CSV table of C-alpha atoms and ligand atoms in Angstrom, one decimal:
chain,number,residue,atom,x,y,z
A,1,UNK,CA,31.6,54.2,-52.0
A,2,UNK,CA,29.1,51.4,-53.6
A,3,UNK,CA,27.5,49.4,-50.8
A,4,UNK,CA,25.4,45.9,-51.1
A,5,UNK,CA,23.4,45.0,-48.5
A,6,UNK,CA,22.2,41.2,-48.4
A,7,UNK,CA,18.7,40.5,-46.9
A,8,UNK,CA,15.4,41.8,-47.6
A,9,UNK,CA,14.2,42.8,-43.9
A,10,UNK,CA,13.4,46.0,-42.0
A,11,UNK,CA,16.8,45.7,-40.4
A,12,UNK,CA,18.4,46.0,-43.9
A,13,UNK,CA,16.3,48.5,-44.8
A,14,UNK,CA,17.7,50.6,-41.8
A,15,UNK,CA,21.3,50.1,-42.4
A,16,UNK,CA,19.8,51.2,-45.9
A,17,UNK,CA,18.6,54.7,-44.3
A,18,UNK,CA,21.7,55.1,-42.8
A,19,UNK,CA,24.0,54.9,-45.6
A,20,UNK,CA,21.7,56.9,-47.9
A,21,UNK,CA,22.6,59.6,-45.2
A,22,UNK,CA,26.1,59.2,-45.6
A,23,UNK,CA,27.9,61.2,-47.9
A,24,UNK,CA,30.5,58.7,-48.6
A,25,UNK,CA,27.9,56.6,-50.5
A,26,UNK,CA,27.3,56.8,-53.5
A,27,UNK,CA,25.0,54.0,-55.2
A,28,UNK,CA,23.2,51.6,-52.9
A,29,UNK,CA,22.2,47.8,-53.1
A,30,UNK,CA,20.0,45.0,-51.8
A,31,UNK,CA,20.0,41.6,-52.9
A,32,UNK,CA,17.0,40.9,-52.8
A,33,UNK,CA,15.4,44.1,-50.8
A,34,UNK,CA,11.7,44.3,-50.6
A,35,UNK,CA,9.0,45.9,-52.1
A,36,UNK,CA,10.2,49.8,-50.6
A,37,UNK,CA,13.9,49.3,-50.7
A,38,UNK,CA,14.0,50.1,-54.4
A,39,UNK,CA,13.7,53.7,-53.1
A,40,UNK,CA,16.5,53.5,-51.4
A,41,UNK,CA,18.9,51.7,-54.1
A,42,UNK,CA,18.6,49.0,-56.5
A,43,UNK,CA,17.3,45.4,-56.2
A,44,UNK,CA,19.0,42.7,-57.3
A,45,UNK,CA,17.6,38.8,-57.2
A,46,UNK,CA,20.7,37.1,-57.2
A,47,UNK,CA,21.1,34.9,-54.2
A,48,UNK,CA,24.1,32.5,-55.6
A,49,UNK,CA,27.3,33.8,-53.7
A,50,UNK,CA,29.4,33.4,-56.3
A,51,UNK,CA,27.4,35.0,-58.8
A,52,UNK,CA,27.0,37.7,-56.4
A,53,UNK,CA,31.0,38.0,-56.4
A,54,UNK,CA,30.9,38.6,-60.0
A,55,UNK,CA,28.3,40.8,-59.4
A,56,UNK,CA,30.3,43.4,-57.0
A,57,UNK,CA,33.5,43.3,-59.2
A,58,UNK,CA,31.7,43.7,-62.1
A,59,UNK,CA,29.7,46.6,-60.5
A,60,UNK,CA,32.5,48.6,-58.5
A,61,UNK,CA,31.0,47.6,-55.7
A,62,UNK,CA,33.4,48.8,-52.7
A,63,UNK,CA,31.6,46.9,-49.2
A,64,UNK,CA,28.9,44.1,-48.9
A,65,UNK,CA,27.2,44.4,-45.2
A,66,UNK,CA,25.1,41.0,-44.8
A,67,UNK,CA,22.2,41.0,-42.7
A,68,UNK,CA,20.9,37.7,-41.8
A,69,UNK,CA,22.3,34.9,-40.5
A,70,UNK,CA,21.4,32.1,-43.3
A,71,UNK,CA,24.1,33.9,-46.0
A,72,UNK,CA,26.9,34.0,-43.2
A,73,UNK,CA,26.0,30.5,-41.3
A,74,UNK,CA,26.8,29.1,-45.5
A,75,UNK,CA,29.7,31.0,-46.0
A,76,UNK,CA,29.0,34.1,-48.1
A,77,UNK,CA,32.4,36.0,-46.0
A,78,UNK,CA,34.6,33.4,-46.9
A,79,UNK,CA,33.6,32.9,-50.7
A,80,UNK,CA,33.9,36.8,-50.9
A,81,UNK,CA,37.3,37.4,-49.0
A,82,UNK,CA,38.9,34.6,-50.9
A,83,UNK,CA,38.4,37.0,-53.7
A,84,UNK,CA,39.5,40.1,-51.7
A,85,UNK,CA,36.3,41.5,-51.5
A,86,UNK,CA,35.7,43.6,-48.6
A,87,UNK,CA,32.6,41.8,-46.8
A,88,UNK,CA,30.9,42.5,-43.3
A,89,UNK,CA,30.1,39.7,-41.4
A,90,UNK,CA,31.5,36.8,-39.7
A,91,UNK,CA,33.0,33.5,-41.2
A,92,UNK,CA,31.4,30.2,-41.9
A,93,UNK,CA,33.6,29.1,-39.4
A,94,UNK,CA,32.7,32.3,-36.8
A,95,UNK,CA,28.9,31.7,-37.7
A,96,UNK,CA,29.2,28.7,-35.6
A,97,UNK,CA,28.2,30.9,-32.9
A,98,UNK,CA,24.6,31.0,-34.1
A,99,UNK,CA,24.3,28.3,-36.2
A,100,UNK,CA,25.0,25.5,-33.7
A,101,UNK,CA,24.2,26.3,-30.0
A,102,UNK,CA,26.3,23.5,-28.8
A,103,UNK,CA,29.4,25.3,-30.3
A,104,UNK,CA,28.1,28.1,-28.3
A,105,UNK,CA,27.8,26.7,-25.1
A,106,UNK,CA,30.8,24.6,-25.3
A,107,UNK,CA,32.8,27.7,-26.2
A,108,UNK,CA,31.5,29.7,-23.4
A,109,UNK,CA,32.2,27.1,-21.1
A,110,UNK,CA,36.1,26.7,-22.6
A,111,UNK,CA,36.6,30.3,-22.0
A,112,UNK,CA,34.7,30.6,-18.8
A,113,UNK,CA,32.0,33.5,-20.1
A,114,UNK,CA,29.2,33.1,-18.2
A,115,UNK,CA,26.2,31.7,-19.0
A,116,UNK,CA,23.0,28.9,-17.3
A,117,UNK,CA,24.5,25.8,-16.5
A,118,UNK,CA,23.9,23.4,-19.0
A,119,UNK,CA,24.1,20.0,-20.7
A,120,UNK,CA,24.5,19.1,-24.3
A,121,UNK,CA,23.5,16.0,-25.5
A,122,UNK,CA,22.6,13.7,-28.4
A,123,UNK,CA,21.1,10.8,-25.7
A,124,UNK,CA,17.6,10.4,-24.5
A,125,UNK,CA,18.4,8.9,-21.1
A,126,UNK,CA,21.1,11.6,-20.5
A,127,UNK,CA,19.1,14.3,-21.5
A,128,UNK,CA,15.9,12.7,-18.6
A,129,UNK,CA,18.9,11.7,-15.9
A,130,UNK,CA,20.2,15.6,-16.3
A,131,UNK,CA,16.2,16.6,-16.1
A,132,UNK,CA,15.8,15.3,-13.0
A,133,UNK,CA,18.6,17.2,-11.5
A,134,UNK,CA,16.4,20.7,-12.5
A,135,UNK,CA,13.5,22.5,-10.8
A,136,UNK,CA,10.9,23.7,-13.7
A,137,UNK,CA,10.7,25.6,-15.6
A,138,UNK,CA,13.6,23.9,-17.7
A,139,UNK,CA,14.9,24.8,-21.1
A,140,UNK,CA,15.5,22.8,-23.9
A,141,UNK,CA,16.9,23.9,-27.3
A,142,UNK,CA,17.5,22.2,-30.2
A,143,UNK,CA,21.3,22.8,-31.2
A,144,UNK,CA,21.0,24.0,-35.0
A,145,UNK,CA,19.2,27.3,-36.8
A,146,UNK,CA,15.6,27.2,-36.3
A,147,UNK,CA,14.3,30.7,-37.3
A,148,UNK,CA,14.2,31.4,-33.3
A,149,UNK,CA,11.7,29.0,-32.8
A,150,UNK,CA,14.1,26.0,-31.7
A,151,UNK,CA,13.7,27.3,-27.3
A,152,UNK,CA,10.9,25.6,-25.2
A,153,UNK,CA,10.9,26.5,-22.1
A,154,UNK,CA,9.2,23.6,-19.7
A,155,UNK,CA,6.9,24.0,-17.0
A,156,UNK,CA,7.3,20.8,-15.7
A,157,UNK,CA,10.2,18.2,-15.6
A,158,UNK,CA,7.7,15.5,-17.5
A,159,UNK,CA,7.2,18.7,-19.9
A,160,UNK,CA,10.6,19.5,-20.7
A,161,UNK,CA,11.1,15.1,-21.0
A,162,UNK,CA,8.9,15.8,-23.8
A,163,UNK,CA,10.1,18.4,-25.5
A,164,UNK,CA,13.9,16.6,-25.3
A,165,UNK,CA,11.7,13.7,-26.8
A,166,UNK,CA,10.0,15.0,-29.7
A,167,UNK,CA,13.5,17.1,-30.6
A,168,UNK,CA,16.1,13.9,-30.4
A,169,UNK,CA,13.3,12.2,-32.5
A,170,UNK,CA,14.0,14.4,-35.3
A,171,UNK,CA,9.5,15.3,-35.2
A,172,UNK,CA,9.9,18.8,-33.9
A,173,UNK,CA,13.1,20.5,-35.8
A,174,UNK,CA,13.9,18.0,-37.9
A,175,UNK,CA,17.7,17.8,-37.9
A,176,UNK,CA,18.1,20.6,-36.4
A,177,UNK,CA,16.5,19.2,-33.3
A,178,UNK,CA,18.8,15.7,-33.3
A,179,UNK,CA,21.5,17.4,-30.5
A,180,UNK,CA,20.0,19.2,-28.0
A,181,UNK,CA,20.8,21.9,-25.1
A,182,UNK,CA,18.8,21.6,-22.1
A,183,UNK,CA,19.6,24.4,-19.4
A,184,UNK,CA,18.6,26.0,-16.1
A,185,UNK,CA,16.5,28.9,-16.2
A,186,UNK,CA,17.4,31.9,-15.8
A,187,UNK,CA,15.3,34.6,-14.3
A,188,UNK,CA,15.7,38.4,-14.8
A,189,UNK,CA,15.5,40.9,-17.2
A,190,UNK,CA,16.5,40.4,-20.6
A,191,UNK,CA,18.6,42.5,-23.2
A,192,UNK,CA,20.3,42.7,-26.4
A,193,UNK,CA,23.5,44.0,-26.5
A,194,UNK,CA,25.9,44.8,-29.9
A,195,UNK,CA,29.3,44.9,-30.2
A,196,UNK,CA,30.8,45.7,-33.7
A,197,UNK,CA,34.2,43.9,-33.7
A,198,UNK,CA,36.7,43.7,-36.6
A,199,UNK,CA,38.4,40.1,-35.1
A,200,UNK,CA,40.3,42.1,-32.3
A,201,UNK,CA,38.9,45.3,-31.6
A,202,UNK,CA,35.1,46.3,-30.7
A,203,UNK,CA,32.4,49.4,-30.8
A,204,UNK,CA,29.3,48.6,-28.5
A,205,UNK,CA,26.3,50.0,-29.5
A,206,UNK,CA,23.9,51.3,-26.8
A,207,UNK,CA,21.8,48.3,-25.3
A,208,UNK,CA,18.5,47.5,-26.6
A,209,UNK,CA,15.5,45.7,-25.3
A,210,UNK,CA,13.6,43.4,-27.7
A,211,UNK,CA,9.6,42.2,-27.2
A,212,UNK,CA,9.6,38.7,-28.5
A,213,UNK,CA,6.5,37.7,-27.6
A,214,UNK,CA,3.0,38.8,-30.1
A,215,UNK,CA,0.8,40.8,-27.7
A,216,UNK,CA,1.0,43.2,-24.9
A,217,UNK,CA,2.2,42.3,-21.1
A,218,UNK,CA,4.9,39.7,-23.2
A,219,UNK,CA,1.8,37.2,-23.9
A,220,UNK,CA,0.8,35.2,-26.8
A,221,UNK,CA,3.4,33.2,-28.9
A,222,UNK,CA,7.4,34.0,-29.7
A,223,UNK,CA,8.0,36.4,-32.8
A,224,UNK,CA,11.0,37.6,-34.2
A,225,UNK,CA,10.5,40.8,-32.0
A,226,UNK,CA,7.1,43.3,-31.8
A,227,UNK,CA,9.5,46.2,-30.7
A,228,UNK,CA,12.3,47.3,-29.3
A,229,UNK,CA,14.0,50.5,-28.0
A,230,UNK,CA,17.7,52.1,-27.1
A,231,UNK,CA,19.3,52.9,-24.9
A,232,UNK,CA,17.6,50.9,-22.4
A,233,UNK,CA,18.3,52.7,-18.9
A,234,UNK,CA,17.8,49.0,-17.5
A,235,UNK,CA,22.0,49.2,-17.6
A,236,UNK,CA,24.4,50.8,-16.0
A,237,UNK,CA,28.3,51.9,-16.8
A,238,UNK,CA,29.1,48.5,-14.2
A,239,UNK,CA,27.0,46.7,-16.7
A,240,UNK,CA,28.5,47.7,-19.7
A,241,UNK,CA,32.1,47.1,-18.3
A,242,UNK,CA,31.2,43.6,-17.0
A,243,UNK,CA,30.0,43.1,-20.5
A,244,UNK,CA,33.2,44.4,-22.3
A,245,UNK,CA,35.8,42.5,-19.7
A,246,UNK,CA,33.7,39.6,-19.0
A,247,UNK,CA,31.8,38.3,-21.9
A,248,UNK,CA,33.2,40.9,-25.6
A,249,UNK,CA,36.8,40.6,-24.5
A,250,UNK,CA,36.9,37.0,-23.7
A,251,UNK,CA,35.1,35.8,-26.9
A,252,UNK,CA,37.1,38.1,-29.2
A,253,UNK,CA,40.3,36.8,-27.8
A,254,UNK,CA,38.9,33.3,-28.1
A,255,UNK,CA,37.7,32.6,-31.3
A,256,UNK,CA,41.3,34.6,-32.6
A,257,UNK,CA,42.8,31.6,-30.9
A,258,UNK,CA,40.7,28.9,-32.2
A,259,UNK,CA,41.4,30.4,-35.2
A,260,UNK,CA,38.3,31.8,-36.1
A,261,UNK,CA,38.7,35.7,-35.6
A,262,UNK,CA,35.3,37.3,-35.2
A,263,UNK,CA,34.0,40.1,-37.4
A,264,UNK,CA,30.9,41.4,-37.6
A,265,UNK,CA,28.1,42.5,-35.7
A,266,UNK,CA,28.0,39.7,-32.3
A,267,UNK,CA,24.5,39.5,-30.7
A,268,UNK,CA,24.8,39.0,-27.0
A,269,UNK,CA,21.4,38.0,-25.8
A,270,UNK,CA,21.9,38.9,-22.2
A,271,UNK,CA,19.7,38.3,-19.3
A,272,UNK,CA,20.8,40.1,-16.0
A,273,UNK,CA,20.4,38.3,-12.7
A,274,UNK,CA,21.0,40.1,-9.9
A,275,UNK,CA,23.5,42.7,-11.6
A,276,UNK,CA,25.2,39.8,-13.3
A,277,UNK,CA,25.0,39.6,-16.8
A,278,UNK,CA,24.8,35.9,-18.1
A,279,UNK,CA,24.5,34.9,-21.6
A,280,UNK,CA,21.5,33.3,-23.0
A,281,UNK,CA,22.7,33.2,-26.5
A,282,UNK,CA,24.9,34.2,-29.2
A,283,UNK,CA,23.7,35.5,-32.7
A,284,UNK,CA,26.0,36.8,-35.8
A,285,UNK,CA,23.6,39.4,-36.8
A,286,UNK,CA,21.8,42.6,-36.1
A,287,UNK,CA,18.7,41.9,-34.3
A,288,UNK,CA,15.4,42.5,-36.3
A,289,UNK,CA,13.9,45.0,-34.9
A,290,UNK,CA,16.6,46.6,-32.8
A,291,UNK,CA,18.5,47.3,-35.8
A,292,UNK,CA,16.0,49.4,-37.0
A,293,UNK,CA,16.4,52.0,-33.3
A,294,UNK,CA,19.8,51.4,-33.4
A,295,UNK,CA,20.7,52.9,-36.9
A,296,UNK,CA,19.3,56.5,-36.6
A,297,UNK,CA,21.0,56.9,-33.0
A,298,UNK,CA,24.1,56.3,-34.7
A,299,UNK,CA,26.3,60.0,-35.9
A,300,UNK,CA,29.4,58.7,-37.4
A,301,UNK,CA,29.1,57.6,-40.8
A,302,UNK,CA,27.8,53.7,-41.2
A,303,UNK,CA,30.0,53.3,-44.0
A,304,UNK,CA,32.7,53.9,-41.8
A,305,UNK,CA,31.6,51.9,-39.3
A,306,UNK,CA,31.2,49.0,-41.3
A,307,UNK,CA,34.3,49.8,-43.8
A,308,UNK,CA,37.0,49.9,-41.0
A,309,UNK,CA,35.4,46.5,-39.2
A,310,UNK,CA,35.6,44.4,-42.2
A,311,UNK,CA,38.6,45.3,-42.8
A,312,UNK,CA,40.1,45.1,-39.6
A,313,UNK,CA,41.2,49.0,-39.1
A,314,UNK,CA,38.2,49.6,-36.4
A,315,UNK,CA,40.9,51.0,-34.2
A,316,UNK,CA,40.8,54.2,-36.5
A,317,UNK,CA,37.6,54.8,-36.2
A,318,UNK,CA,35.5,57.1,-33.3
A,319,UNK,CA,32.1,55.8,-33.5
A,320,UNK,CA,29.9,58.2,-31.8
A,321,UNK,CA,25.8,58.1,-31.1
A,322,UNK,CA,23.4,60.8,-30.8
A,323,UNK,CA,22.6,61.2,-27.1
A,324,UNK,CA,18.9,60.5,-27.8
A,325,UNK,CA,16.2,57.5,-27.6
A,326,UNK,CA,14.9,55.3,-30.1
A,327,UNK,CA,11.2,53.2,-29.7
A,328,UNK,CA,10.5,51.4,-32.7
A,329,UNK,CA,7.1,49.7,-32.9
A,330,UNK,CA,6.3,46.2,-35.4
A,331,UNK,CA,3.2,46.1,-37.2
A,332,UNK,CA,2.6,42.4,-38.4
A,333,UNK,CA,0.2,41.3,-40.8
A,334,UNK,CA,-3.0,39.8,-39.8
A,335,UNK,CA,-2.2,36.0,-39.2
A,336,UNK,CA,1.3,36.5,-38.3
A,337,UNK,CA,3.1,34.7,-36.5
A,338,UNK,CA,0.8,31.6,-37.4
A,339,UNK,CA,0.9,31.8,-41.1
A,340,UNK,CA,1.2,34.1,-44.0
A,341,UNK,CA,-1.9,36.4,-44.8
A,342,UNK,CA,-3.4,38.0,-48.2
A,343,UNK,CA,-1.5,41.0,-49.5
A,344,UNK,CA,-3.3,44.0,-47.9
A,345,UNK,CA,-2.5,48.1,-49.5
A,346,UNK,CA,-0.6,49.9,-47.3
A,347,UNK,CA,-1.7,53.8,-46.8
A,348,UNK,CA,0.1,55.7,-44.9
A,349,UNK,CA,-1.8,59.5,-44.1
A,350,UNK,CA,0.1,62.4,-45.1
A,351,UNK,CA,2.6,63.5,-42.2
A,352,UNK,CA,1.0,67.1,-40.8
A,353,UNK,CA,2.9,66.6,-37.5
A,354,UNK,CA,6.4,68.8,-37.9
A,355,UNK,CA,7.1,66.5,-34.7
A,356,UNK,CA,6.6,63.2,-36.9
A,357,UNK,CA,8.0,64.3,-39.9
A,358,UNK,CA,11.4,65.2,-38.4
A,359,UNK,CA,11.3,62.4,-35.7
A,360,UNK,CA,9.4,59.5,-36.9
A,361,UNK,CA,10.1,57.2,-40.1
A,362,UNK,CA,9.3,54.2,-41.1
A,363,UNK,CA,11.3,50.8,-41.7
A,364,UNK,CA,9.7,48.5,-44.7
A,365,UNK,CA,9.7,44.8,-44.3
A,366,UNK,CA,7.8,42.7,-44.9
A,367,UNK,CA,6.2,44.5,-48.5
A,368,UNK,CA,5.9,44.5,-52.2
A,369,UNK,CA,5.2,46.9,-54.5
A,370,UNK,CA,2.3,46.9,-57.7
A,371,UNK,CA,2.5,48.3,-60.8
A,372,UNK,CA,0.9,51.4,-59.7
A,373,UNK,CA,3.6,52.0,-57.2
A,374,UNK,CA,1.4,50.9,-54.6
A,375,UNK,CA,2.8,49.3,-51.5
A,376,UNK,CA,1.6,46.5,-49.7
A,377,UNK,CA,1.6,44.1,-46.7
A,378,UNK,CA,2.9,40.7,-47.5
A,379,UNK,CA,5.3,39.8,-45.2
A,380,UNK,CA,4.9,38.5,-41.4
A,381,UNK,CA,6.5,41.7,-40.0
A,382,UNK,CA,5.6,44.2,-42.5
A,383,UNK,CA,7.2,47.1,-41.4
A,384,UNK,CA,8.5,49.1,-37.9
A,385,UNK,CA,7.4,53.1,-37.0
A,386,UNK,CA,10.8,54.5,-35.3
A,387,UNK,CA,10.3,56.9,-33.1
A,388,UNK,CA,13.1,59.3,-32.2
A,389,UNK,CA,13.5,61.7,-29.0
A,390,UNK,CA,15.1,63.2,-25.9
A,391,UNK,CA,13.6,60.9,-23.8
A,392,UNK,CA,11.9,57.0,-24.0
A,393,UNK,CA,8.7,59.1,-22.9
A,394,UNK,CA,9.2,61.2,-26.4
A,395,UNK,CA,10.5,58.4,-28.8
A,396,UNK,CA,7.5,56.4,-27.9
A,397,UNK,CA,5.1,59.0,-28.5
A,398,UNK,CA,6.5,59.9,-31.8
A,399,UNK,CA,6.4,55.8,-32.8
A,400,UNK,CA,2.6,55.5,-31.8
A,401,UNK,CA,1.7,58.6,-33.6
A,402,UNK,CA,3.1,57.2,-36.5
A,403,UNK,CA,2.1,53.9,-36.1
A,404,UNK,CA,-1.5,55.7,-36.1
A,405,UNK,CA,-0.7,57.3,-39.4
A,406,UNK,CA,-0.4,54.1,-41.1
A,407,UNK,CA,-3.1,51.6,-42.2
A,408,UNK,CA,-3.6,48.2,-44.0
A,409,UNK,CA,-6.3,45.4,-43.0
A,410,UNK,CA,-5.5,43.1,-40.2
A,411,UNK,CA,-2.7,45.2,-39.1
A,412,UNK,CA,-1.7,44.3,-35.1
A,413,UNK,CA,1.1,46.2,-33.3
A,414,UNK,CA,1.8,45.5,-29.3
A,415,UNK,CA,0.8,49.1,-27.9
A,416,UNK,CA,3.6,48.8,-24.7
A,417,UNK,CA,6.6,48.7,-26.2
A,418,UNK,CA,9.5,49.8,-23.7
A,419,UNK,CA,6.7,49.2,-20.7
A,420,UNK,CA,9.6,48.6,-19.4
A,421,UNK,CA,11.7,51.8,-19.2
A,422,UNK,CA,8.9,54.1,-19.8
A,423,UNK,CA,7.8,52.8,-16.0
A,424,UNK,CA,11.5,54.1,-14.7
A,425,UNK,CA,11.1,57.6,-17.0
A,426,UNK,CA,7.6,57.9,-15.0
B,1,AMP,P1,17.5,32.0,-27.4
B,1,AMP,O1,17.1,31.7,-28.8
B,1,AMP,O2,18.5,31.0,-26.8
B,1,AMP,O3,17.8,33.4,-27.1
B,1,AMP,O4,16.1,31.8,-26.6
B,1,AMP,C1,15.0,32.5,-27.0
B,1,AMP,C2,14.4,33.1,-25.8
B,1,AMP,O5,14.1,32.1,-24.8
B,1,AMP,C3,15.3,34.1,-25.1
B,1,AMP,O6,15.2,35.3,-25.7
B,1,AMP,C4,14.8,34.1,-23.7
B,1,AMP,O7,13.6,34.9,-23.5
B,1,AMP,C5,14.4,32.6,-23.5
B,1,AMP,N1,15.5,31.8,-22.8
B,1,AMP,C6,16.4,31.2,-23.5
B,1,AMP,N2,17.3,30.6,-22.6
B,1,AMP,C7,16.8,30.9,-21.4
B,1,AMP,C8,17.2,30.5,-20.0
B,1,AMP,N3,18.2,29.8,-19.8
B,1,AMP,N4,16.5,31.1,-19.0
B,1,AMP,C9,15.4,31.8,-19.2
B,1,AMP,N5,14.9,32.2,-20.5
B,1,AMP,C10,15.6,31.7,-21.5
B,2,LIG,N1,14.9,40.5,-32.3
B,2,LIG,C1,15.6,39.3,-32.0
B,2,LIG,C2,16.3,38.7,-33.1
B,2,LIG,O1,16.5,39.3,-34.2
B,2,LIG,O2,16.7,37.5,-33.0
C-alpha cells in the first residue's frame, strides 16, 4: 500500500514511523513534510486539493491520512471521496466540530453530552448580563479556529467583560472572535482522549495527558503542547466506559443523524470533575504531541488502522497496543511561543545507550534540511524525544536521556513532563 500523509508536524512524522514499520507499506508521502521526513518518504509541495487528487491517482496512491485540522476544516475529505479516493479524516461538514465551537456546544447540548454550562453569543450586553451570573475565573472563547489561542480564561468578571469585548470587536481574533463562547470553569484534571471512528464504529486509544503551558509546574504562556504521555493512570475502566456510553457513543450516533457521519480521529479534550468526565472541547485531529506517544504504543498495523476507518470496515479490525508507556518530551526553539527564532544546527550525539537506542527516538518537527544534509531548528516546536518503557518511571527516563543527547542553541524543553503520573508511580 502507498500512503500520503498531509501536514508537516511531528505528529505526522509519527504516523510516518509507524507505517514505515508496517509491512503493508510500501512507498510513503508527505505533502509538505519537513526538513527530516524526506527519510521517511517523499515530499511533495503541493497544497491545492485538487491537484493533490491528481496527484494520488496519478501516483497509485492507495490511503491519504490528514493531519491537521486546516485541510479537513476546508474540505480536503470531501473533494477526495467525491473522487473515490480513500481519505482519513472527517468531512467539511464533520470538521465543524473544531472549526466553530458554537457548533460544538450546541451539538453537545442537542444530544445531552456533557460539558460546562455555557452561552453562545454574538451580543455585547448578553455576553456582560450572562457574566454576571458567573463566579471568576470565567471562560471566554472565540467561536472559530484560532491555532489554540482563541480560550481566555478570566480572573475577574470585569476581566472576562473585557476579553468578550475585545473578541465581539473583531481586535483580538479577528473574525474568528465575532461569536463568542463564554462558560463556567471547570476545575479538575485535564486529559486527551482518542477515539478512531469510521462514522459508526470506534477504537479508543489509551488516554493521554498533554502540557499546554511553556515551562515547568504548567506556568508561562499556552503552547501547542511541551509534552505529553500514555497511558495516563489518572483513568480508570469506569472512566473509559463513561467516556464510550456517555460522550463517543452519543456523538457518533449524532452527527450520523444530522447527517454528518464522523470519521476520523475525534479529540475529546476531557477534564474530569469529581469522576465525571465533562467535555471541554472537540478537535478533528490527532493531538500534537500526543500523537507522537501514541503511535509507537500502537501493535496492529497503522495502515490498517487507518485503511478500515476510512472506509468504514473498522468493525474488521482488532486494534491492539503494546502494554507499555510512552513520555514524549517538546524541545522548542529559543523564542517560541512568542515569535519565530534563527535557524539553529541540530546535533544529535551518537546513541551509546543500548537502552536509548532501542527505546528512545526522535519525532522531527519543526526542521529543515541544508545542502550538506544537515538538520536544523526552524520551527516553534522543533522536534519531540519519545521515550518508551514498562513503566511512566522508565519512559521518562529514556525521553530525558535523549532529550540530553540532542543540541541546538536556544533549545528549552519543560523537564516535568507526566509530574503528574510519575507522583502516583512513586
Ligand atoms: P480549548 O481550546 O477549549 O480546549 O481550551 C484550551 C484550554 O483552556 C483547555 O485545554 C483547558 O486547559 C482550558 N479550558 C477551556 N475551557 C475550560 C473550562 N470550561 N474550564 C476550565 N478550563 C478550561
Ligand atoms: N496538544 C494539543 C493539541 O494538539 O491541540
Amino acid at each position: 500500500m502507498n500512503v500520503l500523509i498531509v501536514g508537516a508536524g511531528g505528529r505526522e512524522y509519527s504516523i510516518g514511523l509507524a507505517l514505515k514499520k508496517d509491512d503493508a507499506v510500501e512507498k510513503l508521502y508527505f505533502a509538505p513534510g519537513n526538513g527530516a521526513s524526506d527519510a521517511l518518504g517523499e515530499n511533495i509541495s503541493i497544497s491545492d486539493f485538487t491537484q493533490l487528487a491528481d496527484f494520488v491517482e496519478s501516483n497509485g496512491i492507495d490511503l491519504t491520512i490528514v493531519g491537521p485540522e486546516g485541510p479537513l476544516v476546508d474540505g480536503i475529505v470531501d473533494i477526495f471521496q467525491a473522487r473515490g479516493l480513500a481519505i482519513f479524516g472527517p468531512s467539511k461538514g464533520a470538521s465543524q466540530l473544531e472549526g466553530s465551537k458554537i457548533f460544538m456546544k450546541n451539538f453537545l447540548a442537542r444530544h445531552n453530552i456533557p460539558t460546562a454550562a455555557y452561552i453562545e453569543t454574538d451580543s455585547l450586553e448578553k455576553a456582560y448580563s450572562f457574566i454576571n451570573t458567573l463566579q471568576a475565573p470565567i471562560v471566554v472563547k472565540a467561536d472559530g479556529l484560532c491555532g489554540g489561542k482563541g480560550v481566555i480564561i478570566a480572573q475577574s468578571q470585569d476581566e472576562a467583560k473585557k476579553a468578550a469585548g475585545e473578541m465581539l470587536s473583531g481586535n483580538s481574533f479577528g473574525d474568528a472572535g465575532t461569536s463568542i463562547v463564554i462558560e463556567e470553569f471547570l476545575d479538575g484534571y485535564e486529559l486527551s482522549v482518542f477515539a478512531i471512528c469510521d462514522g459508526k464504529d470506534f477504537v479508543v486509544l489509551p488516554a493521554a495527558q498533554d502540557h499546554k503551558r511553556l515551562l515547568n509546574n504548567d506556568q508561562g504562556p499556552n503552547t501547542g503542547g511541551m509534552g505529553a504521555y500514555a497511558p495516563t493512570p489518572l483513568v480508570n475502566d469506569e472512566i473509559y466506559h463513561k467516556l464510550d456510553e456517555r460522550v463517543i457513543k452519543p456523538t457518533l450516533k449524532g452527527m450520523e443523524e444530522e447527517g454528518i457521519p464522523f470519521t476520523g480521529v475525534l479529540f475529546i479534550g476531557v477534564m474530569v470533575v469529581d469522576g465525571e468526565p465533562i467535555i471541554l472541547e472537540y478537535n478533528v485531529r490527532f493531538g500534537d504531541p500526543e500523537c507522537e506517544e501514541l503511535m509507537p504504543l500502537l501493535k496492529s498495523p497503522a495502515s490498517e488502522l487507518f485503511y478500515k476507518a476510512a472506509i468504514g470496515d473498522l468493525g474488521s479490525a482488532t486494534i491492539e497496543f503494546y502494554n507499555k508507556y510512552a513520555v514524549g518530551v517538546v524541545m522548542a526553539s529559543k523564542d517560541y511561543p512568542y515569535k519565530s527564532s534563527q535557524a539553529a544546527e541540530i546535533i544529535i550525539d551518537d546513541i551509546v545507550h543500548d537502552n536509548i537506542e532501542a527505546n528512545a527516538h526522535i519525532s522531527f518537527a519543526g526542521v529543515s534540511r541544508g545542502d550538506d544534509g544537515k538538520l536544523f531548528a526552524t520551527g516553534g516546536r522543533v522536534l519531540v524525544c519519545v521515550g518508551i518503557g514498562d513503566s511512566i518511571t522508565q519512559a521518562h527516563e529514556r525521553a530525558y536521556m535523549l532529550c540530553g543527547q540532542v543540541h541546538f542553541i536556544g533549545k528549552q524543553c519543560r523537564t516535568d513532563i507526566a509530574y503528574q503520573a510519575l507522583k502516583l508511580e512513586e
